[in-house]
CSV table of C-alpha atoms and ligand atoms in Angstrom, one decimal:
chain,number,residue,atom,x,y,z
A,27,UNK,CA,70.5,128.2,45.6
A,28,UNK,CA,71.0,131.4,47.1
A,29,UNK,CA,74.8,132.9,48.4
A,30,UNK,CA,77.4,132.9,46.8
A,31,UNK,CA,78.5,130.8,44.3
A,32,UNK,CA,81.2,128.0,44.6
A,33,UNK,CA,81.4,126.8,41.5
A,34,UNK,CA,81.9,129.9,38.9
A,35,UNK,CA,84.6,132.9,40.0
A,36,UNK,CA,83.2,135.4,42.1
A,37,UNK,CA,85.0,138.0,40.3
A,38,UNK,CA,82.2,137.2,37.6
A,39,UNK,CA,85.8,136.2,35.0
A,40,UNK,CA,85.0,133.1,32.9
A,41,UNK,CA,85.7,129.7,34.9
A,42,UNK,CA,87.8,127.4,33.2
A,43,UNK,CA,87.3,123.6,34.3
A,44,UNK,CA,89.5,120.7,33.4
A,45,UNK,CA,88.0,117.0,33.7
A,46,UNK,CA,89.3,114.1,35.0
A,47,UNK,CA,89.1,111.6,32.3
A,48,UNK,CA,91.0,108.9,34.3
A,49,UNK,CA,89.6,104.6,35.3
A,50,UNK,CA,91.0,104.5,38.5
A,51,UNK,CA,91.0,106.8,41.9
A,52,UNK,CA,94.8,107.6,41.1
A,53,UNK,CA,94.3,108.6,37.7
A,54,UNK,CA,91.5,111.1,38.7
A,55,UNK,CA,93.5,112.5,41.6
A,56,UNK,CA,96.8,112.7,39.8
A,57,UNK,CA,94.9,114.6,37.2
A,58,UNK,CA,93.2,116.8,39.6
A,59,UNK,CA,96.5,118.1,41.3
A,60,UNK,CA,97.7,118.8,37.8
A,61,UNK,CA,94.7,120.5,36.7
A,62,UNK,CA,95.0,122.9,40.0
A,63,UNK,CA,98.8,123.5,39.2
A,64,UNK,CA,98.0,124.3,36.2
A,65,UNK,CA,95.6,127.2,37.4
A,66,UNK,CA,92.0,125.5,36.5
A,67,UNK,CA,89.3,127.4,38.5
A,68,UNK,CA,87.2,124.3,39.0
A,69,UNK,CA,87.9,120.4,38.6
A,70,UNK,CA,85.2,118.2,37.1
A,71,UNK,CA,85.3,114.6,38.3
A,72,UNK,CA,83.8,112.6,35.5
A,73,UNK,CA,82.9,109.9,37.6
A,74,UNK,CA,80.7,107.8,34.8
A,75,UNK,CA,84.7,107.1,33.4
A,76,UNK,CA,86.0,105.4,36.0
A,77,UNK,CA,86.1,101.3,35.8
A,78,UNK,CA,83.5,99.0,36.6
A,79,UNK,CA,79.9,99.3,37.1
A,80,UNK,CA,78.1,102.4,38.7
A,81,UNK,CA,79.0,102.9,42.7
A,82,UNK,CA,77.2,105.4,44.6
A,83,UNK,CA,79.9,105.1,47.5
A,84,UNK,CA,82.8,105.1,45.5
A,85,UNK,CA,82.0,107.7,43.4
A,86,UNK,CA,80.7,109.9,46.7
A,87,UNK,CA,84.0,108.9,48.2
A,88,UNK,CA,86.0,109.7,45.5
A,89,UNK,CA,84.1,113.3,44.9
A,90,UNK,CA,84.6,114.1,49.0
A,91,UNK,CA,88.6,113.3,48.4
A,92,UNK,CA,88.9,115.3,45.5
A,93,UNK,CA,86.8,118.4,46.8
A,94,UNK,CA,89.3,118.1,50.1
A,95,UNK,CA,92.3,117.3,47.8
A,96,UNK,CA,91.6,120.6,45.7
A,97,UNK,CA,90.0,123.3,47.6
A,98,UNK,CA,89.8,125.7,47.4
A,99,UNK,CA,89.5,125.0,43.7
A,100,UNK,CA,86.2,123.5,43.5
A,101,UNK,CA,85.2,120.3,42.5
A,102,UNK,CA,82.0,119.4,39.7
A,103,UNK,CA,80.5,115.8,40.2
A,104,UNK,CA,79.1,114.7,37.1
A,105,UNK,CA,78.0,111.1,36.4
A,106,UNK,CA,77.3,111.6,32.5
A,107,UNK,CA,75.2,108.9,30.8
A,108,UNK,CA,75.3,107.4,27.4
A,109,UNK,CA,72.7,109.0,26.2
A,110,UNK,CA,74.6,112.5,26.4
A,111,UNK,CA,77.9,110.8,25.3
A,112,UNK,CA,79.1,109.4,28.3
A,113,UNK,CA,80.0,106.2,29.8
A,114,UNK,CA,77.4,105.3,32.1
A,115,UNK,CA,75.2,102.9,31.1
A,116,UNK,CA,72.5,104.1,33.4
A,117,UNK,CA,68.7,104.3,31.1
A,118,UNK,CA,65.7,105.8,32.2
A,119,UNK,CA,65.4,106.4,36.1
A,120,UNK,CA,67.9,104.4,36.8
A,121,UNK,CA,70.3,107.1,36.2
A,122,UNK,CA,68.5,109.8,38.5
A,123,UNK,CA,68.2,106.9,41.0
A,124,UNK,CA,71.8,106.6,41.2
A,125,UNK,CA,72.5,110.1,41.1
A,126,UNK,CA,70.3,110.4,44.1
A,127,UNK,CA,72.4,107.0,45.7
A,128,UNK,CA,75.7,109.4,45.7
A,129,UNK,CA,74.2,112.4,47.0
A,130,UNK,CA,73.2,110.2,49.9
A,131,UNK,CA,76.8,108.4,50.4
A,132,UNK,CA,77.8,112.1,50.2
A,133,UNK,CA,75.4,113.1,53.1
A,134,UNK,CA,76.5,109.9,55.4
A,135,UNK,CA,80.1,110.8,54.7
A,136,UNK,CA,79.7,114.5,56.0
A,137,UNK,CA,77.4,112.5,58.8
A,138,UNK,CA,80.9,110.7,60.0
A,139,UNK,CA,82.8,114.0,59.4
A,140,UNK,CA,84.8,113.2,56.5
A,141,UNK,CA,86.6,116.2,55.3
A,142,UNK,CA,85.9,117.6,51.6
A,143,UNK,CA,83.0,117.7,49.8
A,144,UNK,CA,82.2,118.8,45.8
A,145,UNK,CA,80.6,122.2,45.2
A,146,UNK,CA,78.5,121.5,42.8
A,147,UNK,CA,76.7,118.2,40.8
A,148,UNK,CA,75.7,118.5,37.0
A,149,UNK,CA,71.7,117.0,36.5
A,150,UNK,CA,71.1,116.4,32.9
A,151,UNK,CA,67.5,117.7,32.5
A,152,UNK,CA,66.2,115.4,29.9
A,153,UNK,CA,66.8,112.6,32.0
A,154,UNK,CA,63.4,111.2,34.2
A,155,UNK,CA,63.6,113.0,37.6
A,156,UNK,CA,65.7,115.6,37.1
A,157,UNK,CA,63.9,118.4,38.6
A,158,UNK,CA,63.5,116.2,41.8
A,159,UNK,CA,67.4,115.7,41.4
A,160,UNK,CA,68.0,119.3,41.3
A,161,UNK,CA,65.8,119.8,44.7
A,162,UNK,CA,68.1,117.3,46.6
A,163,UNK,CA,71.0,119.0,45.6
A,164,UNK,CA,70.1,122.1,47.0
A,165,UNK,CA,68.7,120.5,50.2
A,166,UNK,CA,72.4,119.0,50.8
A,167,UNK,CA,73.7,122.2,49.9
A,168,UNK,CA,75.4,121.5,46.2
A,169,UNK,CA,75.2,123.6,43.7
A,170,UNK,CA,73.4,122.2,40.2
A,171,UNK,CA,74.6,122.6,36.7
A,172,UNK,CA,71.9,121.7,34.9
A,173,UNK,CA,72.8,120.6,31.1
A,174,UNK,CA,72.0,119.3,27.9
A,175,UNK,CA,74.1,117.6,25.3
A,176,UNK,CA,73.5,116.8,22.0
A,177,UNK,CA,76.5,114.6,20.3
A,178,UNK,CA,75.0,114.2,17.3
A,179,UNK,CA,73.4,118.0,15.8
A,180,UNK,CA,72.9,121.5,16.6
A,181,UNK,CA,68.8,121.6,17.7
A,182,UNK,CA,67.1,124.9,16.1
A,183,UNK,CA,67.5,128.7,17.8
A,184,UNK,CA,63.7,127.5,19.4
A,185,UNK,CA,64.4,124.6,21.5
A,186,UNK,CA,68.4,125.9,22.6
A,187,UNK,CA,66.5,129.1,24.2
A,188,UNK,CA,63.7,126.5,25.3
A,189,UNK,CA,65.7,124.2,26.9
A,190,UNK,CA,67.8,127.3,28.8
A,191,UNK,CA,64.3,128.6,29.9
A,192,UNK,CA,63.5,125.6,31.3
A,193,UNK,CA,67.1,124.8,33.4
A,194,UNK,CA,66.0,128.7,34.7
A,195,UNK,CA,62.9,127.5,35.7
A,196,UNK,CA,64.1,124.5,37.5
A,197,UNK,CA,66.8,126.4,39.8
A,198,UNK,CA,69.9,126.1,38.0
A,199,UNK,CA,72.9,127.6,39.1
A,200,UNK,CA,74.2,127.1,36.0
A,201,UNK,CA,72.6,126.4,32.6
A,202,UNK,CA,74.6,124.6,30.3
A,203,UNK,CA,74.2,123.1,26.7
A,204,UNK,CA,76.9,121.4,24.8
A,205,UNK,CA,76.3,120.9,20.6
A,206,UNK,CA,77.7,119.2,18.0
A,207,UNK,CA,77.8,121.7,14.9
A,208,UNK,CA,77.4,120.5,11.5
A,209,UNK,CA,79.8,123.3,10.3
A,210,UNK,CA,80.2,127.1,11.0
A,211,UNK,CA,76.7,127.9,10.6
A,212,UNK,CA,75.9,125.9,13.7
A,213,UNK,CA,78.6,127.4,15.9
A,214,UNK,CA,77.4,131.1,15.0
A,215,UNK,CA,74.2,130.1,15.4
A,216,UNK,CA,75.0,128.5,19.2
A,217,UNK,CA,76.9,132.0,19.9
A,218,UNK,CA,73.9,134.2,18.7
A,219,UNK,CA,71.7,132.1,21.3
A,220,UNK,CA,74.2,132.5,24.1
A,221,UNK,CA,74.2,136.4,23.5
A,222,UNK,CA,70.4,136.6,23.4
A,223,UNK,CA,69.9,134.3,26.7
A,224,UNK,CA,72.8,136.3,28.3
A,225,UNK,CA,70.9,139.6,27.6
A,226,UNK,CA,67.6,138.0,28.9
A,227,UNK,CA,68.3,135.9,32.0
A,228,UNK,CA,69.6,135.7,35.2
A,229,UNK,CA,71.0,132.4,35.4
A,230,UNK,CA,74.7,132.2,34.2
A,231,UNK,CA,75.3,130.3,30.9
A,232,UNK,CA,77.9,127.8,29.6
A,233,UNK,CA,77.6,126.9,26.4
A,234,UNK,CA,80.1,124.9,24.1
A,235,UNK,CA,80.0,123.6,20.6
A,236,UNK,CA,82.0,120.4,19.7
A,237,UNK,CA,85.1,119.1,17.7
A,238,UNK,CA,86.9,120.5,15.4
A,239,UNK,CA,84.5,122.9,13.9
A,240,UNK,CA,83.2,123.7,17.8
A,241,UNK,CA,86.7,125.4,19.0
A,242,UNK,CA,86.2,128.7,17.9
A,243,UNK,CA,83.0,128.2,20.1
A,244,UNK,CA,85.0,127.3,23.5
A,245,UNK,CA,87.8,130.2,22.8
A,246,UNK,CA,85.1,133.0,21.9
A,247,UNK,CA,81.9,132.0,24.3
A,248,UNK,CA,82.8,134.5,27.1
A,249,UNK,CA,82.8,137.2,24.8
A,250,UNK,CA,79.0,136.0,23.9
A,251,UNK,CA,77.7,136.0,27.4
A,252,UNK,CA,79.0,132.2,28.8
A,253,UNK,CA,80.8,131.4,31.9
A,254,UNK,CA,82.5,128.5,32.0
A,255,UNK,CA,84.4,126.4,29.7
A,256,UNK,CA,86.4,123.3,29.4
A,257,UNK,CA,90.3,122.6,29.2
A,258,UNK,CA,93.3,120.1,29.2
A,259,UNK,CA,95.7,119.9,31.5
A,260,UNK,CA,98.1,117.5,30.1
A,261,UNK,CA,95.3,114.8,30.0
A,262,UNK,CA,93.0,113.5,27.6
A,263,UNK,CA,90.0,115.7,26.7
A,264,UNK,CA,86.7,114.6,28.5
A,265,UNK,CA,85.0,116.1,24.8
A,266,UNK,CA,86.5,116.4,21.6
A,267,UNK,CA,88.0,119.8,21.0
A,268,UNK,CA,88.9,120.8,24.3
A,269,UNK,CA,92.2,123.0,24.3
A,270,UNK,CA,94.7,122.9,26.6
A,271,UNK,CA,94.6,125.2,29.4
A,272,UNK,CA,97.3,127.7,28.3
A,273,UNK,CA,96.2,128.1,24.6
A,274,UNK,CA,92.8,129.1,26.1
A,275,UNK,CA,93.5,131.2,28.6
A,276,UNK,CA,95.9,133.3,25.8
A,277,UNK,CA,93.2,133.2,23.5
A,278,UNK,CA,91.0,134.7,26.2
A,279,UNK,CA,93.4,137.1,26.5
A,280,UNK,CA,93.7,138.5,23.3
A,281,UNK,CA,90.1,138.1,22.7
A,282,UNK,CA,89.3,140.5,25.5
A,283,UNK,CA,87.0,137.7,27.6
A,284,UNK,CA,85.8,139.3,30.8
B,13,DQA,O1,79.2,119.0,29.9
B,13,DQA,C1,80.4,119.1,29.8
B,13,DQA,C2,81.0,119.8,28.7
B,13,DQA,C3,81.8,119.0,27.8
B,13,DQA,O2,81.0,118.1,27.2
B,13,DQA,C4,82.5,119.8,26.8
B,13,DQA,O3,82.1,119.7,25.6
B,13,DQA,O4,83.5,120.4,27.1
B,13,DQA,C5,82.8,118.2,28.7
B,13,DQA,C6,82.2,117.4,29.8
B,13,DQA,O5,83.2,116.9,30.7
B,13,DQA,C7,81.3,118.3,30.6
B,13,DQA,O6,80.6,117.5,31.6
Protein backbone atom coordinates (compact mmCIF):
# COMPACT_ATOMS: atom_id res chain seq x y z
CA UNK A 1 0.00 0.00 0.00
CA UNK A 2 1.25 3.31 -0.48
CA UNK A 3 -0.07 6.68 1.81
CA UNK A 4 -0.28 6.90 4.90
CA UNK A 5 -0.91 4.43 7.25
CA UNK A 6 -4.22 3.83 9.21
CA UNK A 7 -3.42 1.28 11.21
CA UNK A 8 -0.02 2.15 13.15
CA UNK A 9 0.43 6.03 14.70
CA UNK A 10 1.62 8.37 12.38
CA UNK A 11 3.68 9.97 14.92
CA UNK A 12 5.82 6.66 14.35
CA UNK A 13 5.01 5.92 18.71
CA UNK A 14 4.25 2.22 19.33
CA UNK A 15 0.47 1.33 18.63
CA UNK A 16 -1.21 -0.40 21.34
CA UNK A 17 -4.30 -2.60 20.17
CA UNK A 18 -6.87 -4.24 22.41
CA UNK A 19 -8.99 -7.22 21.02
CA UNK A 20 -12.34 -7.94 21.21
CA UNK A 21 -12.58 -11.37 22.62
CA UNK A 22 -16.42 -11.25 22.94
CA UNK A 23 -19.44 -14.26 21.09
CA UNK A 24 -21.88 -11.89 20.34
CA UNK A 25 -22.19 -8.34 18.32
CA UNK A 26 -22.73 -6.65 21.85
CA UNK A 27 -19.92 -8.14 23.47
CA UNK A 28 -17.47 -6.98 20.66
CA UNK A 29 -18.94 -3.49 20.58
CA UNK A 30 -19.20 -2.99 24.26
CA UNK A 31 -15.62 -4.00 24.38
CA UNK A 32 -14.61 -1.83 21.61
CA UNK A 33 -16.07 1.52 23.26
CA UNK A 34 -14.10 0.50 26.32
CA UNK A 35 -11.01 -0.23 24.63
CA UNK A 36 -11.24 3.49 22.92
CA UNK A 37 -12.01 5.08 26.39
CA UNK A 38 -9.47 3.56 27.60
CA UNK A 39 -7.05 5.21 24.99
CA UNK A 40 -6.23 1.98 22.65
CA UNK A 41 -4.77 3.28 19.25
CA UNK A 42 -6.36 0.57 17.25
CA UNK A 43 -9.23 -2.08 17.99
CA UNK A 44 -8.82 -5.64 16.75
CA UNK A 45 -12.12 -7.42 16.00
CA UNK A 46 -11.34 -11.06 16.53
CA UNK A 47 -14.03 -12.11 14.52
CA UNK A 48 -13.08 -16.09 14.37
CA UNK A 49 -14.48 -15.73 18.44
CA UNK A 50 -17.73 -14.86 17.83
CA UNK A 51 -20.58 -17.82 18.04
CA UNK A 52 -21.63 -20.05 15.44
CA UNK A 53 -20.11 -21.11 12.29
CA UNK A 54 -17.96 -18.80 9.88
CA UNK A 55 -20.21 -15.68 8.20
CA UNK A 56 -18.70 -13.63 5.71
CA UNK A 57 -21.69 -11.02 6.02
CA UNK A 58 -21.81 -11.01 9.60
CA UNK A 59 -18.47 -10.69 10.19
CA UNK A 60 -18.13 -7.80 7.31
CA UNK A 61 -21.04 -6.20 9.02
CA UNK A 62 -19.88 -6.34 12.22
CA UNK A 63 -16.17 -5.05 11.11
CA UNK A 64 -18.08 -1.88 8.99
CA UNK A 65 -19.96 -1.09 12.56
CA UNK A 66 -17.12 -1.25 14.55
CA UNK A 67 -14.66 0.80 12.17
CA UNK A 68 -17.80 3.54 12.19
CA UNK A 69 -18.42 2.91 15.98
CA UNK A 70 -14.56 3.69 16.68
CA UNK A 71 -13.02 6.06 14.31
CA UNK A 72 -11.08 7.46 14.31
CA UNK A 73 -9.41 4.73 16.28
CA UNK A 74 -9.04 2.19 13.77
CA UNK A 75 -10.33 -1.04 13.51
CA UNK A 76 -8.07 -4.66 12.63
CA UNK A 77 -10.21 -7.51 11.13
CA UNK A 78 -8.66 -10.68 11.86
CA UNK A 79 -10.41 -14.09 11.31
CA UNK A 80 -7.68 -16.27 13.13
CA UNK A 81 -7.70 -20.01 12.46
CA UNK A 82 -6.96 -22.94 14.49
CA UNK A 83 -4.07 -23.71 13.26
CA UNK A 84 -2.49 -20.32 14.65
CA UNK A 85 -4.50 -20.70 17.95
CA UNK A 86 -7.68 -19.42 17.04
CA UNK A 87 -11.15 -20.40 16.85
CA UNK A 88 -11.99 -20.84 13.31
CA UNK A 89 -12.17 -24.01 12.15
CA UNK A 90 -11.45 -22.98 8.65
CA UNK A 91 -8.41 -25.84 6.96
CA UNK A 92 -6.65 -25.39 3.95
CA UNK A 93 -8.24 -22.87 1.44
CA UNK A 94 -11.15 -22.82 2.97
CA UNK A 95 -9.90 -20.21 5.24
CA UNK A 96 -8.52 -17.78 2.47
CA UNK A 97 -11.80 -18.42 0.69
CA UNK A 98 -13.61 -17.08 3.44
CA UNK A 99 -11.38 -14.34 4.09
CA UNK A 100 -11.85 -13.33 0.58
CA UNK A 101 -16.07 -13.98 1.19
CA UNK A 102 -15.77 -10.88 3.83
CA UNK A 103 -13.71 -8.63 1.97
CA UNK A 104 -16.46 -8.97 -0.62
CA UNK A 105 -19.62 -8.37 1.91
CA UNK A 106 -17.26 -5.49 2.86
CA UNK A 107 -17.07 -4.12 -0.76
CA UNK A 108 -21.14 -4.56 -1.34
CA UNK A 109 -21.58 -2.82 1.96
CA UNK A 110 -19.48 0.38 0.87
CA UNK A 111 -21.46 -0.38 -2.59
CA UNK A 112 -24.98 0.50 -0.56
CA UNK A 113 -23.09 3.27 1.36
CA UNK A 114 -22.86 1.92 4.64
CA UNK A 115 -20.85 4.08 6.84
CA UNK A 116 -17.55 2.62 8.55
CA UNK A 117 -15.24 0.37 7.31
CA UNK A 118 -11.87 -1.44 9.15
CA UNK A 119 -8.43 -0.10 8.18
CA UNK A 120 -6.76 -2.92 7.98
CA UNK A 121 -7.16 -7.10 7.71
CA UNK A 122 -4.50 -9.52 9.23
CA UNK A 123 -3.58 -12.58 6.33
CA UNK A 124 -1.71 -15.33 8.01
CA UNK A 125 0.96 -16.20 5.41
CA UNK A 126 1.33 -19.82 5.89
CA UNK A 127 -2.19 -20.31 5.10
CA UNK A 128 -2.85 -21.47 1.00
CA UNK A 129 -3.56 -18.20 -0.88
CA UNK A 130 -2.33 -15.74 1.12
CA UNK A 131 -0.39 -13.72 -1.16
CA UNK A 132 -3.53 -13.57 -3.42
CA UNK A 133 -5.34 -12.44 -0.06
CA UNK A 134 -2.99 -9.74 0.49
CA UNK A 135 -3.58 -8.40 -3.36
CA UNK A 136 -7.35 -8.01 -2.58
CA UNK A 137 -6.80 -6.22 0.30
CA UNK A 138 -5.00 -3.61 -1.22
CA UNK A 139 -7.33 -3.52 -4.26
CA UNK A 140 -10.30 -2.63 -1.67
CA UNK A 141 -8.09 -0.38 -0.14
CA UNK A 142 -7.28 -2.24 3.53
CA UNK A 143 -4.32 -2.33 4.86
CA UNK A 144 -2.62 -6.05 5.48
CA UNK A 145 -0.91 -7.35 8.63
CA UNK A 146 0.58 -10.12 7.49
CA UNK A 147 1.55 -12.71 10.52
CA UNK A 148 2.63 -15.79 11.78
CA UNK A 149 2.00 -17.58 14.96
CA UNK A 150 3.51 -20.31 16.52
CA UNK A 151 1.58 -21.57 19.92
CA UNK A 152 3.56 -24.15 20.50
CA UNK A 153 7.78 -23.08 20.19
CA UNK A 154 10.09 -20.43 19.37
CA UNK A 155 11.36 -21.49 15.39
CA UNK A 156 15.29 -20.77 15.02
CA UNK A 157 16.88 -16.97 14.44
CA UNK A 158 16.83 -18.52 10.41
CA UNK A 159 13.25 -18.99 9.68
CA UNK A 160 11.91 -15.83 12.17
CA UNK A 161 14.16 -13.43 9.73
CA UNK A 162 12.85 -15.85 6.84
CA UNK A 163 9.44 -15.63 7.46
CA UNK A 164 9.71 -11.43 7.98
CA UNK A 165 11.56 -11.46 4.54
CA UNK A 166 8.96 -13.10 3.06
CA UNK A 167 5.74 -10.85 4.58
CA UNK A 168 8.26 -7.84 3.03
CA UNK A 169 8.17 -9.41 -0.10
CA UNK A 170 4.55 -9.96 -0.22
CA UNK A 171 3.44 -6.19 0.61
CA UNK A 172 2.95 -6.13 4.11
CA UNK A 173 2.05 -3.11 5.87
CA UNK A 174 2.85 -4.75 8.70
CA UNK A 175 4.96 -7.84 9.49
CA UNK A 176 4.04 -9.65 12.47
CA UNK A 177 5.17 -12.90 14.35
CA UNK A 178 3.79 -14.00 17.56
CA UNK A 179 5.96 -17.03 19.64
CA UNK A 180 5.65 -19.15 22.36
CA UNK A 181 9.04 -19.16 24.28
CA UNK A 182 10.27 -22.16 25.97
CA UNK A 183 11.88 -19.89 28.69
CA UNK A 184 14.07 -16.60 28.66
CA UNK A 185 16.39 -17.78 26.10
CA UNK A 186 13.54 -17.78 23.53
CA UNK A 187 12.29 -14.30 24.39
CA UNK A 188 15.94 -12.79 24.01
CA UNK A 189 16.40 -14.55 21.19
CA UNK A 190 12.83 -13.15 19.53
CA UNK A 191 14.08 -9.46 20.70
CA UNK A 192 17.62 -9.94 19.07
CA UNK A 193 15.63 -10.89 15.70
CA UNK A 194 13.22 -7.85 16.01
CA UNK A 195 16.37 -5.48 16.44
CA UNK A 196 18.25 -7.01 13.51
CA UNK A 197 15.04 -6.90 11.03
CA UNK A 198 14.32 -3.39 12.47
CA UNK A 199 17.90 -2.32 11.35
CA UNK A 200 17.42 -4.09 7.91
CA UNK A 201 13.95 -3.40 6.62
CA UNK A 202 11.51 -1.17 5.71
CA UNK A 203 8.38 -2.80 6.65
CA UNK A 204 7.27 -2.01 10.32
CA UNK A 205 7.47 -5.03 12.71
CA UNK A 206 5.32 -6.36 15.61
CA UNK A 207 6.54 -9.00 17.29
CA UNK A 208 5.34 -10.66 20.58
CA UNK A 209 6.32 -13.64 22.57
CA UNK A 210 3.69 -15.47 24.73
CA UNK A 211 2.53 -16.30 28.39
CA UNK A 212 4.03 -15.88 31.18
CA UNK A 213 7.57 -16.08 30.22
CA UNK A 214 6.61 -13.80 26.90
CA UNK A 215 5.65 -10.49 28.94
CA UNK A 216 8.84 -8.94 29.27
CA UNK A 217 8.65 -9.40 25.36
CA UNK A 218 5.33 -7.26 24.91
CA UNK A 219 6.53 -4.43 27.63
CA UNK A 220 10.18 -4.12 26.03
CA UNK A 221 9.51 -4.84 22.07
CA UNK A 222 9.41 -1.05 21.07
CA UNK A 223 12.59 -0.59 22.52
CA UNK A 224 13.90 -3.51 19.98
CA UNK A 225 12.48 -1.99 16.86
CA UNK A 226 8.45 -3.33 16.97
CA UNK A 227 5.38 -1.31 16.53
CA UNK A 228 2.49 -2.56 17.82
CA UNK A 229 1.45 -4.51 20.66
CA UNK A 230 -1.46 -6.08 22.46
CA UNK A 231 -3.53 -5.00 25.65
CA UNK A 232 -6.58 -5.46 27.94
CA UNK A 233 -9.07 -3.21 28.52
CA UNK A 234 -10.96 -4.67 31.19
CA UNK A 235 -11.65 -7.80 29.01
CA UNK A 236 -10.26 -11.08 28.60
CA UNK A 237 -6.94 -11.36 26.86
CA UNK A 238 -7.27 -12.50 23.04
CA UNK A 239 -3.49 -14.27 23.96
CA UNK A 240 -2.14 -15.33 27.06
CA UNK A 241 0.00 -12.69 28.69
CA UNK A 242 -1.47 -9.64 27.43
CA UNK A 243 -1.29 -6.71 30.17
CA UNK A 244 -3.74 -4.36 30.73
CA UNK A 245 -3.61 -1.22 28.95
CA UNK A 246 -2.34 1.04 31.86
CA UNK A 247 0.39 -1.28 33.19
CA UNK A 248 1.80 -1.23 29.58
CA UNK A 249 1.63 1.97 28.68
CA UNK A 250 3.60 2.90 32.31
CA UNK A 251 6.00 0.34 31.55
CA UNK A 252 6.53 1.99 28.19
CA UNK A 253 7.07 4.89 29.89
CA UNK A 254 9.73 4.16 32.18
CA UNK A 255 11.28 2.02 29.64
CA UNK A 256 11.74 4.94 27.31
CA UNK A 257 9.61 3.23 24.22
CA UNK A 258 9.53 5.67 21.28
O1 LIG B 1 -1.73 -11.78 16.30
C1 LIG B 1 -2.11 -11.31 17.34
C2 LIG B 1 -1.22 -11.16 18.48
C3 LIG B 1 -1.73 -11.91 19.64
O2 LIG B 1 -1.66 -13.27 19.32
C4 LIG B 1 -0.86 -11.67 20.86
O3 LIG B 1 -0.07 -12.54 21.18
O4 LIG B 1 -0.97 -10.59 21.46
C5 LIG B 1 -3.17 -11.48 19.91
C6 LIG B 1 -4.08 -11.65 18.72
O5 LIG B 1 -5.38 -11.15 19.01
C7 LIG B 1 -3.53 -10.95 17.54
O6 LIG B 1 -4.28 -11.26 16.40
Amino acid sequence: MTGTSRLLRADGRMTVAVATTGATEQDCLDQARRACEAGADLVELRADLLDGEPDAGRTARLAARLGADCAPVPVLLTVRSCAEGGAAELEGRAWSEHLARVLDALDSLDEAGTAGRPAAVDVEIERPGAAGLVDLAHRAGLEVVLSFHDVAATPPDEALHELLERMSRLGADLAKIAVMPAGPADVARLLGVTATAHEAREVPLATMAMGEAGAVSRLAAGVFGSRLVFATAGGAPSAPGQPPIEDLRHAMALLGTP
